[in-house]
Amino acid sequence: MAKPTPNPGPRGGEIGILVYPNSQAAAVHGLTDLFCVANSVHHAQGGTSVGEIVVSHWKLSEVSGRIVRTYTTCSGRSQKLAAIILPPSIGVPETSNPSRERLCRWLKARHAQGTALCSVCAGAFLLAETGLLNERTATTHWSHAQELERRFPKIKIEIEKLLIDHGGVFTAGGVMAWIDLGLRWIQKLMSPTVMLAAARFFVVDPPRTDQRLYTAFSPNLLHGDAQILQLQHWIHSKYSEELTVAALARLAAIGERTFLRRFYRATGLKPSEYFQQVRVTKAQEALEFSLHTVEEITSMVGYHDISAFRQVFKKVVGLTPAEYRVRFGLGGKHRG
């Protein structure tokens, strides 16, 4: 009989946070605090310094042109970097420049040594510049998805995901997804017990994987096709009516095949997908701010089959209408 594999226990390690231009200070310091709380829990449970997480901040020096450590929670110890986190930035990052190219070379060198690279929200743009996301799936904040895809067409964007783990490369979606990423690393370098205790301390859920709940439909209205724009306005005002490709093509006085091609080119969505997004958005508003029943809302947004509506709603949002109301409605248990 084979002997059971011994539990190696918390292995700890150093996590570096790259403080690049316009990176979000709240995320940098929030991650630092999160890992420090995890260390406190670890020691309270009888752990030693061997299993703790050392946090360091890194920055491109304007004097030497090198990336240097500017802060560490444990200056007397030297650790191999287990991970480097690229926090969110304020706004969409600028395109590549000599400073960002130096950061990318440094990141690729660390990755070649076994350090995992992790981005949060718009930090994905800097990670994408390294080329390490090419031919991989990745996520970012839902509002940045189109721009990331435009700049880096070799990356497959899965915007519904909140956290994607490729082992040596991680991407996290929303601005606050640094919490989910940080908790994942606490679990990896310490233990699930420490991770759950840290989550309870910050009064947050354990790591999530889906950001559909927090995605708002934001249709492109600046594409320059006046006929398609008029149809979009019509859809938004007549969303509860029976909408067909044939009817919309007739309204635009163009052939159906031409209409389909131009609509997709302008909006990035098929008409059926666009209808669904508009109707689900209206349903979300009703579930959040009205006392109408799910059956009433189903009819209000243009569906006749409540079962079909539930399936569409869950596909787009990630929850059933009833679950969504419990979480986000006026009388919901949780407004997260």
GROMACS .gro file of C-alpha atoms in nm:
model
  336
    1MET     CA    1   0.000   0.000   0.000
    2ALA     CA    2   0.140   0.337  -0.101
    3LYS     CA    3   0.221   0.578   0.177
    4PRO     CA    4   0.009   0.895   0.184
    5THR     CA    5   0.182   1.203   0.045
    6PRO     CA    6   0.276   1.429   0.335
    7ASN     CA    7   0.118   1.775   0.346
    8PRO     CA    8   0.401   2.019   0.269
    9GLY     CA    9   0.218   2.302   0.448
   10PRO     CA   10   0.230   2.670   0.354
   11ARG     CA   11   0.529   2.741   0.130
   12GLY     CA   12   0.503   3.119   0.125
   13GLY     CA   13   0.693   3.330  -0.124
   14GLU     CA   14   0.735   3.683  -0.250
   15ILE     CA   15   0.469   3.863  -0.452
   16GLY     CA   16   0.580   4.174  -0.634
   17ILE     CA   17   0.344   4.455  -0.734
   18LEU     CA   18   0.458   4.660  -1.032
   19VAL     CA   19   0.383   5.029  -0.978
   20TYR     CA   20   0.378   5.155  -1.336
   21PRO     CA   21   0.261   5.502  -1.453
   22ASN     CA   22  -0.108   5.568  -1.369
   23SER     CA   23  -0.145   5.238  -1.185
   24GLN     CA   24  -0.416   5.248  -0.922
   25ALA     CA   25  -0.276   5.320  -0.577
   26ALA     CA   26  -0.585   5.174  -0.408
   27ALA     CA   27  -0.514   4.833  -0.562
   28VAL     CA   28  -0.141   4.849  -0.484
   29HIS     CA   29  -0.199   4.924  -0.117
   30GLY     CA   30  -0.510   4.707  -0.094
   31LEU     CA   31  -0.317   4.402  -0.213
   32THR     CA   32  -0.039   4.483   0.032
   33ASP     CA   33  -0.288   4.499   0.318
   34LEU     CA   34  -0.461   4.178   0.206
   35PHE     CA   35  -0.136   3.980   0.209
   36CYS     CA   36  -0.034   4.131   0.544
   37VAL     CA   37  -0.367   4.023   0.695
   38ALA     CA   38  -0.304   3.673   0.557
   39ASN     CA   39   0.036   3.672   0.729
   40SER     CA   40  -0.128   3.772   1.059
   41VAL     CA   41  -0.375   3.484   1.026
   42HIS     CA   42  -0.091   3.249   0.936
   43HIS     CA   43   0.106   3.342   1.250
   44ALA     CA   44  -0.206   3.328   1.469
   45GLN     CA   45  -0.249   2.968   1.352
   46GLY     CA   46   0.106   2.885   1.463
   47GLY     CA   47   0.280   2.940   1.131
   48THR     CA   48   0.639   3.057   1.100
   49SER     CA   49   0.804   3.320   0.882
   50VAL     CA   50   0.896   3.046   0.633
   51GLY     CA   51   0.536   3.018   0.518
   52GLU     CA   52   0.444   3.387   0.499
   53ILE     CA   53   0.402   3.608   0.193
   54VAL     CA   54   0.656   3.881   0.142
   55VAL     CA   55   0.512   4.178  -0.049
   56SER     CA   56   0.734   4.403  -0.258
   57HIS     CA   57   0.668   4.705  -0.478
   58TRP     CA   58   0.866   4.756  -0.799
   59LYS     CA   59   0.908   5.065  -1.014
   60LEU     CA   60   1.105   5.185  -1.314
   61SER     CA   61   1.379   5.418  -1.185
   62GLU     CA   62   1.399   5.745  -1.378
   63VAL     CA   63   1.763   5.773  -1.275
   64SER     CA   64   1.906   5.431  -1.364
   65GLY     CA   65   1.639   5.313  -1.611
   66ARG     CA   66   1.622   4.985  -1.419
   67ILE     CA   67   1.324   4.828  -1.243
   68VAL     CA   68   1.399   4.846  -0.871
   69ARG     CA   69   1.235   4.729  -0.550
   70THR     CA   70   1.101   5.038  -0.373
   71TYR     CA   71   0.927   4.869  -0.079
   72THR     CA   72   0.908   4.534   0.095
   73THR     CA   73   0.719   4.407   0.399
   74CYS     CA   74   1.027   4.215   0.510
   75SER     CA   75   1.345   4.391   0.399
   76GLY     CA   76   1.577   4.148   0.574
   77ARG     CA   77   1.473   3.850   0.362
   78SER     CA   78   1.543   3.768   0.001
   79GLN     CA   79   1.283   3.562  -0.181
   80LYS     CA   80   1.238   3.437  -0.532
   81LEU     CA   81   0.941   3.617  -0.687
   82ALA     CA   82   0.648   3.377  -0.700
   83ALA     CA   83   0.433   3.628  -0.885
   84ILE     CA   84   0.426   3.982  -1.018
   85ILE     CA   85   0.093   4.162  -1.022
   86LEU     CA   86   0.011   4.440  -1.269
   87PRO     CA   87  -0.262   4.640  -1.093
   88PRO     CA   88  -0.540   4.833  -1.268
   89SER     CA   89  -0.460   5.169  -1.422
   90ILE     CA   90  -0.661   5.489  -1.428
   91GLY     CA   91  -0.814   5.481  -1.775
   92VAL     CA   92  -0.701   5.283  -2.078
   93PRO     CA   93  -0.319   5.274  -2.088
   94GLU     CA   94  -0.131   5.452  -2.362
   95THR     CA   95   0.026   5.258  -2.644
   96SER     CA   96   0.378   5.121  -2.615
   97ASN     CA   97   0.666   5.359  -2.547
   98PRO     CA   98   1.033   5.312  -2.442
   99SER     CA   99   0.944   5.299  -2.070
  100ARG     CA  100   0.676   5.035  -2.121
  101GLU     CA  101   0.914   4.839  -2.346
  102ARG     CA  102   1.167   4.826  -2.059
  103LEU     CA  103   0.893   4.706  -1.825
  104CYS     CA  104   0.798   4.435  -2.076
  105ARG     CA  105   1.157   4.312  -2.110
  106TRP     CA  106   1.184   4.290  -1.732
  107LEU     CA  107   0.853   4.105  -1.704
  108LYS     CA  108   0.951   3.853  -1.972
  109ALA     CA  109   1.284   3.792  -1.800
  110ARG     CA  110   1.110   3.725  -1.468
  111HIS     CA  111   0.860   3.495  -1.640
  112ALA     CA  112   1.146   3.300  -1.799
  113GLN     CA  113   1.278   3.242  -1.446
  114GLY     CA  114   0.948   3.090  -1.333
  115THR     CA  115   0.767   3.395  -1.194
  116ALA     CA  116   0.394   3.403  -1.268
  117LEU     CA  117   0.266   3.724  -1.427
  118CYS     CA  118  -0.077   3.850  -1.326
  119SER     CA  119  -0.283   4.144  -1.451
  120VAL     CA  120  -0.592   4.310  -1.309
  121CYS     CA  121  -0.837   4.509  -1.521
  122ALA     CA  122  -0.644   4.746  -1.755
  123GLY     CA  123  -0.316   4.592  -1.637
  124ALA     CA  124  -0.389   4.338  -1.912
  125PHE     CA  125  -0.270   4.592  -2.171
  126LEU     CA  126   0.084   4.593  -2.029
  127LEU     CA  127   0.082   4.215  -1.994
  128ALA     CA  128  -0.039   4.184  -2.353
  129GLU     CA  129   0.256   4.394  -2.473
  130THR     CA  130   0.492   4.122  -2.353
  131GLY     CA  131   0.340   3.884  -2.610
  132LEU     CA  132   0.280   3.622  -2.340
  133LEU     CA  133  -0.097   3.640  -2.387
  134ASN     CA  134  -0.082   3.562  -2.758
  135GLU     CA  135  -0.288   3.253  -2.849
  136ARG     CA  136  -0.425   3.243  -2.493
  137THR     CA  137  -0.760   3.336  -2.344
  138ALA     CA  138  -0.759   3.647  -2.127
  139THR     CA  139  -0.997   3.879  -1.947
  140THR     CA  140  -1.001   4.245  -1.852
  141HIS     CA  141  -1.260   4.496  -1.740
  142TRP     CA  142  -1.565   4.457  -1.963
  143SER     CA  143  -1.541   4.820  -2.079
  144HIS     CA  144  -1.183   4.764  -2.207
  145ALA     CA  145  -1.251   4.442  -2.396
  146GLN     CA  146  -1.298   4.588  -2.744
  147GLU     CA  147  -0.988   4.807  -2.721
  148LEU     CA  148  -0.775   4.519  -2.592
  149GLU     CA  149  -0.900   4.299  -2.876
  150ARG     CA  150  -0.831   4.574  -3.131
  151ARG     CA  151  -0.474   4.627  -3.014
  152PHE     CA  152  -0.393   4.261  -2.961
  153PRO     CA  153  -0.593   4.047  -3.207
  154LYS     CA  154  -0.396   3.730  -3.122
  155ILE     CA  155  -0.557   3.720  -2.777
  156LYS     CA  156  -0.894   3.551  -2.729
  157ILE     CA  157  -1.094   3.773  -2.494
  158GLU     CA  158  -1.337   3.593  -2.261
  159ILE     CA  159  -1.498   3.892  -2.097
  160GLU     CA  160  -1.752   3.688  -1.901
  161LYS     CA  161  -1.466   3.544  -1.692
  162LEU     CA  162  -1.353   3.733  -1.384
  163LEU     CA  163  -1.034   3.533  -1.335
  164ILE     CA  164  -0.841   3.317  -1.583
  165ASP     CA  165  -0.555   3.104  -1.455
  166HIS     CA  166  -0.307   2.966  -1.710
  167GLY     CA  167  -0.060   2.859  -1.442
  168GLY     CA  168   0.220   3.101  -1.523
  169VAL     CA  169  -0.006   3.378  -1.656
  170PHE     CA  170  -0.317   3.512  -1.484
  171THR     CA  171  -0.567   3.778  -1.589
  172ALA     CA  172  -0.842   3.922  -1.369
  173GLY     CA  173  -1.134   4.127  -1.494
  174GLY     CA  174  -1.294   4.413  -1.300
  175VAL     CA  175  -1.127   4.699  -1.114
  176MET     CA  176  -1.185   4.526  -0.779
  177ALA     CA  177  -1.083   4.183  -0.907
  178TRP     CA  178  -0.747   4.237  -0.733
  179ILE     CA  179  -0.929   4.097  -0.428
  180ASP     CA  180  -1.010   3.772  -0.608
  181LEU     CA  181  -0.658   3.746  -0.749
  182GLY     CA  182  -0.502   3.816  -0.411
  183LEU     CA  183  -0.717   3.555  -0.239
  184ARG     CA  184  -0.624   3.301  -0.507
  185TRP     CA  185  -0.254   3.359  -0.432
  186ILE     CA  186  -0.310   3.331  -0.058
  187GLN     CA  187  -0.471   2.994  -0.121
  188LYS     CA  188  -0.181   2.887  -0.347
  189LEU     CA  189   0.104   3.000  -0.123
  190MET     CA  190  -0.057   2.943   0.217
  191SER     CA  191  -0.380   2.743   0.252
  192PRO     CA  192  -0.755   2.754   0.192
  193THR     CA  193  -0.803   2.809   0.565
  194VAL     CA  194  -0.590   3.125   0.564
  195MET     CA  195  -0.757   3.246   0.243
  196LEU     CA  196  -1.108   3.207   0.390
  197ALA     CA  197  -1.005   3.385   0.710
  198ALA     CA  198  -0.860   3.676   0.509
  199ALA     CA  199  -1.181   3.694   0.302
  200ARG     CA  200  -1.390   3.705   0.619
  201PHE     CA  201  -1.170   3.982   0.761
  202PHE     CA  202  -1.229   4.196   0.450
  203VAL     CA  203  -1.599   4.091   0.443
  204VAL     CA  204  -1.572   3.967   0.083
  205ASP     CA  205  -1.666   3.645  -0.091
  206PRO     CA  206  -1.402   3.382  -0.171
  207PRO     CA  207  -1.253   3.413  -0.522
  208ARG     CA  208  -1.517   3.455  -0.793
  209THR     CA  209  -1.476   3.351  -1.154
  210ASP     CA  210  -1.756   3.533  -1.340
  211GLN     CA  211  -1.798   3.904  -1.412
  212ARG     CA  212  -2.120   3.886  -1.612
  213LEU     CA  213  -2.308   4.011  -1.304
  214TYR     CA  214  -2.119   4.340  -1.319
  215THR     CA  215  -2.122   4.394  -1.696
  216ALA     CA  216  -2.336   4.671  -1.838
  217PHE     CA  217  -2.450   4.660  -2.199
  218SER     CA  218  -2.291   4.960  -2.372
  219PRO     CA  219  -2.382   4.957  -2.742
  220ASN     CA  220  -2.159   5.124  -2.997
  221LEU     CA  221  -2.340   5.433  -3.127
  222LEU     CA  222  -2.037   5.605  -3.279
  223HIS     CA  223  -1.982   5.378  -3.579
  224GLY     CA  224  -2.092   5.632  -3.840
  225ASP     CA  225  -2.360   5.424  -4.014
  226ALA     CA  226  -2.665   5.651  -3.991
  227GLN     CA  227  -2.916   5.388  -4.104
  228ILE     CA  228  -2.799   5.132  -3.848
  229LEU     CA  229  -2.793   5.399  -3.578
  230GLN     CA  230  -3.160   5.480  -3.648
  231LEU     CA  231  -3.243   5.110  -3.618
  232GLN     CA  232  -3.058   5.088  -3.287
  233HIS     CA  233  -3.264   5.377  -3.149
  234TRP     CA  234  -3.578   5.203  -3.275
  235ILE     CA  235  -3.481   4.874  -3.106
  236HIS     CA  236  -3.416   5.050  -2.776
  237SER     CA  237  -3.759   5.213  -2.784
  238LYS     CA  238  -3.952   4.913  -2.924
  239TYR     CA  239  -3.769   4.628  -2.748
  240SER     CA  240  -4.091   4.463  -2.630
  241GLU     CA  241  -4.227   4.429  -2.982
  242GLU     CA  242  -4.170   4.137  -3.218
  243LEU     CA  243  -3.836   4.215  -3.381
  244THR     CA  244  -3.723   4.027  -3.689
  245VAL     CA  245  -3.438   4.071  -3.932
  246ALA     CA  246  -3.685   4.103  -4.218
  247ALA     CA  247  -3.875   4.383  -4.044
  248LEU     CA  248  -3.560   4.577  -3.956
  249ALA     CA  249  -3.424   4.541  -4.307
  250ARG     CA  250  -3.751   4.677  -4.445
  251LEU     CA  251  -3.735   4.974  -4.207
  252ALA     CA  252  -3.385   5.052  -4.334
  253ALA     CA  253  -3.491   4.989  -4.693
  254ILE     CA  254  -3.196   4.756  -4.754
  255GLY     CA  255  -3.167   4.386  -4.832
  256GLU     CA  256  -3.149   4.139  -4.545
  257ARG     CA  257  -2.797   4.015  -4.625
  258THR     CA  258  -2.669   4.372  -4.653
  259PHE     CA  259  -2.847   4.463  -4.331
  260LEU     CA  260  -2.693   4.171  -4.140
  261ARG     CA  261  -2.344   4.256  -4.265
  262ARG     CA  262  -2.374   4.626  -4.185
  263PHE     CA  263  -2.539   4.571  -3.845
  264TYR     CA  264  -2.262   4.335  -3.731
  265ARG     CA  265  -1.990   4.565  -3.866
  266ALA     CA  266  -2.140   4.862  -3.680
  267THR     CA  267  -2.232   4.698  -3.348
  268GLY     CA  268  -2.014   4.387  -3.323
  269LEU     CA  269  -2.329   4.182  -3.256
  270LYS     CA  270  -2.582   3.989  -3.459
  271PRO     CA  271  -2.933   4.144  -3.444
  272SER     CA  272  -3.059   3.854  -3.230
  273GLU     CA  273  -2.772   3.905  -2.982
  274TYR     CA  274  -2.843   4.278  -2.973
  275PHE     CA  275  -3.214   4.216  -2.904
  276GLN     CA  276  -3.122   3.984  -2.618
  277GLN     CA  277  -2.883   4.235  -2.462
  278VAL     CA  278  -3.137   4.518  -2.475
  279ARG     CA  279  -3.419   4.306  -2.335
  280VAL     CA  280  -3.206   4.154  -2.059
  281THR     CA  281  -3.082   4.501  -1.960
  282LYS     CA  282  -3.443   4.622  -1.931
  283ALA     CA  283  -3.527   4.312  -1.730
  284GLN     CA  284  -3.237   4.376  -1.494
  285GLU     CA  285  -3.363   4.730  -1.432
  286ALA     CA  286  -3.712   4.600  -1.356
  287LEU     CA  287  -3.579   4.329  -1.124
  288GLU     CA  288  -3.366   4.583  -0.937
  289PHE     CA  289  -3.609   4.871  -0.903
  290SER     CA  290  -3.967   4.742  -0.939
  291LEU     CA  291  -4.197   4.503  -0.759
  292HIS     CA  292  -4.326   4.337  -1.076
  293THR     CA  293  -4.317   3.958  -1.074
  294VAL     CA  294  -4.076   3.768  -1.296
  295GLU     CA  295  -4.373   3.660  -1.508
  296GLU     CA  296  -4.481   4.023  -1.556
  297ILE     CA  297  -4.128   4.132  -1.643
  298THR     CA  298  -4.098   3.849  -1.893
  299SER     CA  299  -4.395   3.989  -2.083
  300MET     CA  300  -4.282   4.351  -2.043
  301VAL     CA  301  -3.952   4.285  -2.221
  302GLY     CA  302  -4.108   4.098  -2.510
  303TYR     CA  303  -4.088   3.729  -2.416
  304HIS     CA  304  -4.391   3.500  -2.420
  305ASP     CA  305  -4.226   3.188  -2.277
  306ILE     CA  306  -4.099   3.238  -1.922
  307SER     CA  307  -3.881   2.927  -1.945
  308ALA     CA  308  -3.707   3.062  -2.257
  309PHE     CA  309  -3.662   3.401  -2.087
  310ARG     CA  310  -3.501   3.241  -1.782
  311GLN     CA  311  -3.256   3.054  -2.006
  312VAL     CA  312  -3.161   3.368  -2.200
  313PHE     CA  313  -3.129   3.575  -1.882
  314LYS     CA  314  -2.904   3.319  -1.713
  315LYS     CA  315  -2.690   3.283  -2.025
  316VAL     CA  316  -2.629   3.660  -2.039
  317VAL     CA  317  -2.613   3.744  -1.667
  318GLY     CA  318  -2.503   3.423  -1.498
  319LEU     CA  319  -2.800   3.407  -1.258
  320THR     CA  320  -3.167   3.328  -1.300
  321PRO     CA  321  -3.405   3.628  -1.275
  322ALA     CA  322  -3.510   3.519  -0.925
  323GLU     CA  323  -3.150   3.483  -0.809
  324TYR     CA  324  -3.065   3.822  -0.959
  325ARG     CA  325  -3.351   3.990  -0.770
  326VAL     CA  326  -3.240   3.834  -0.440
  327ARG     CA  327  -2.892   3.969  -0.492
  328PHE     CA  328  -2.958   4.310  -0.645
  329GLY     CA  329  -3.327   4.393  -0.592
  330LEU     CA  330  -3.468   4.660  -0.361
  331GLY     CA  331  -3.538   4.399  -0.097
  332GLY     CA  332  -3.241   4.179  -0.180
  333LYS     CA  333  -3.028   4.009   0.082
  334HIS     CA  334  -2.703   4.124  -0.074
  335ARG     CA  335  -2.632   4.430  -0.286
  336GLY     CA  336  -2.282   4.311  -0.395
   0.00000   0.00000   0.00000
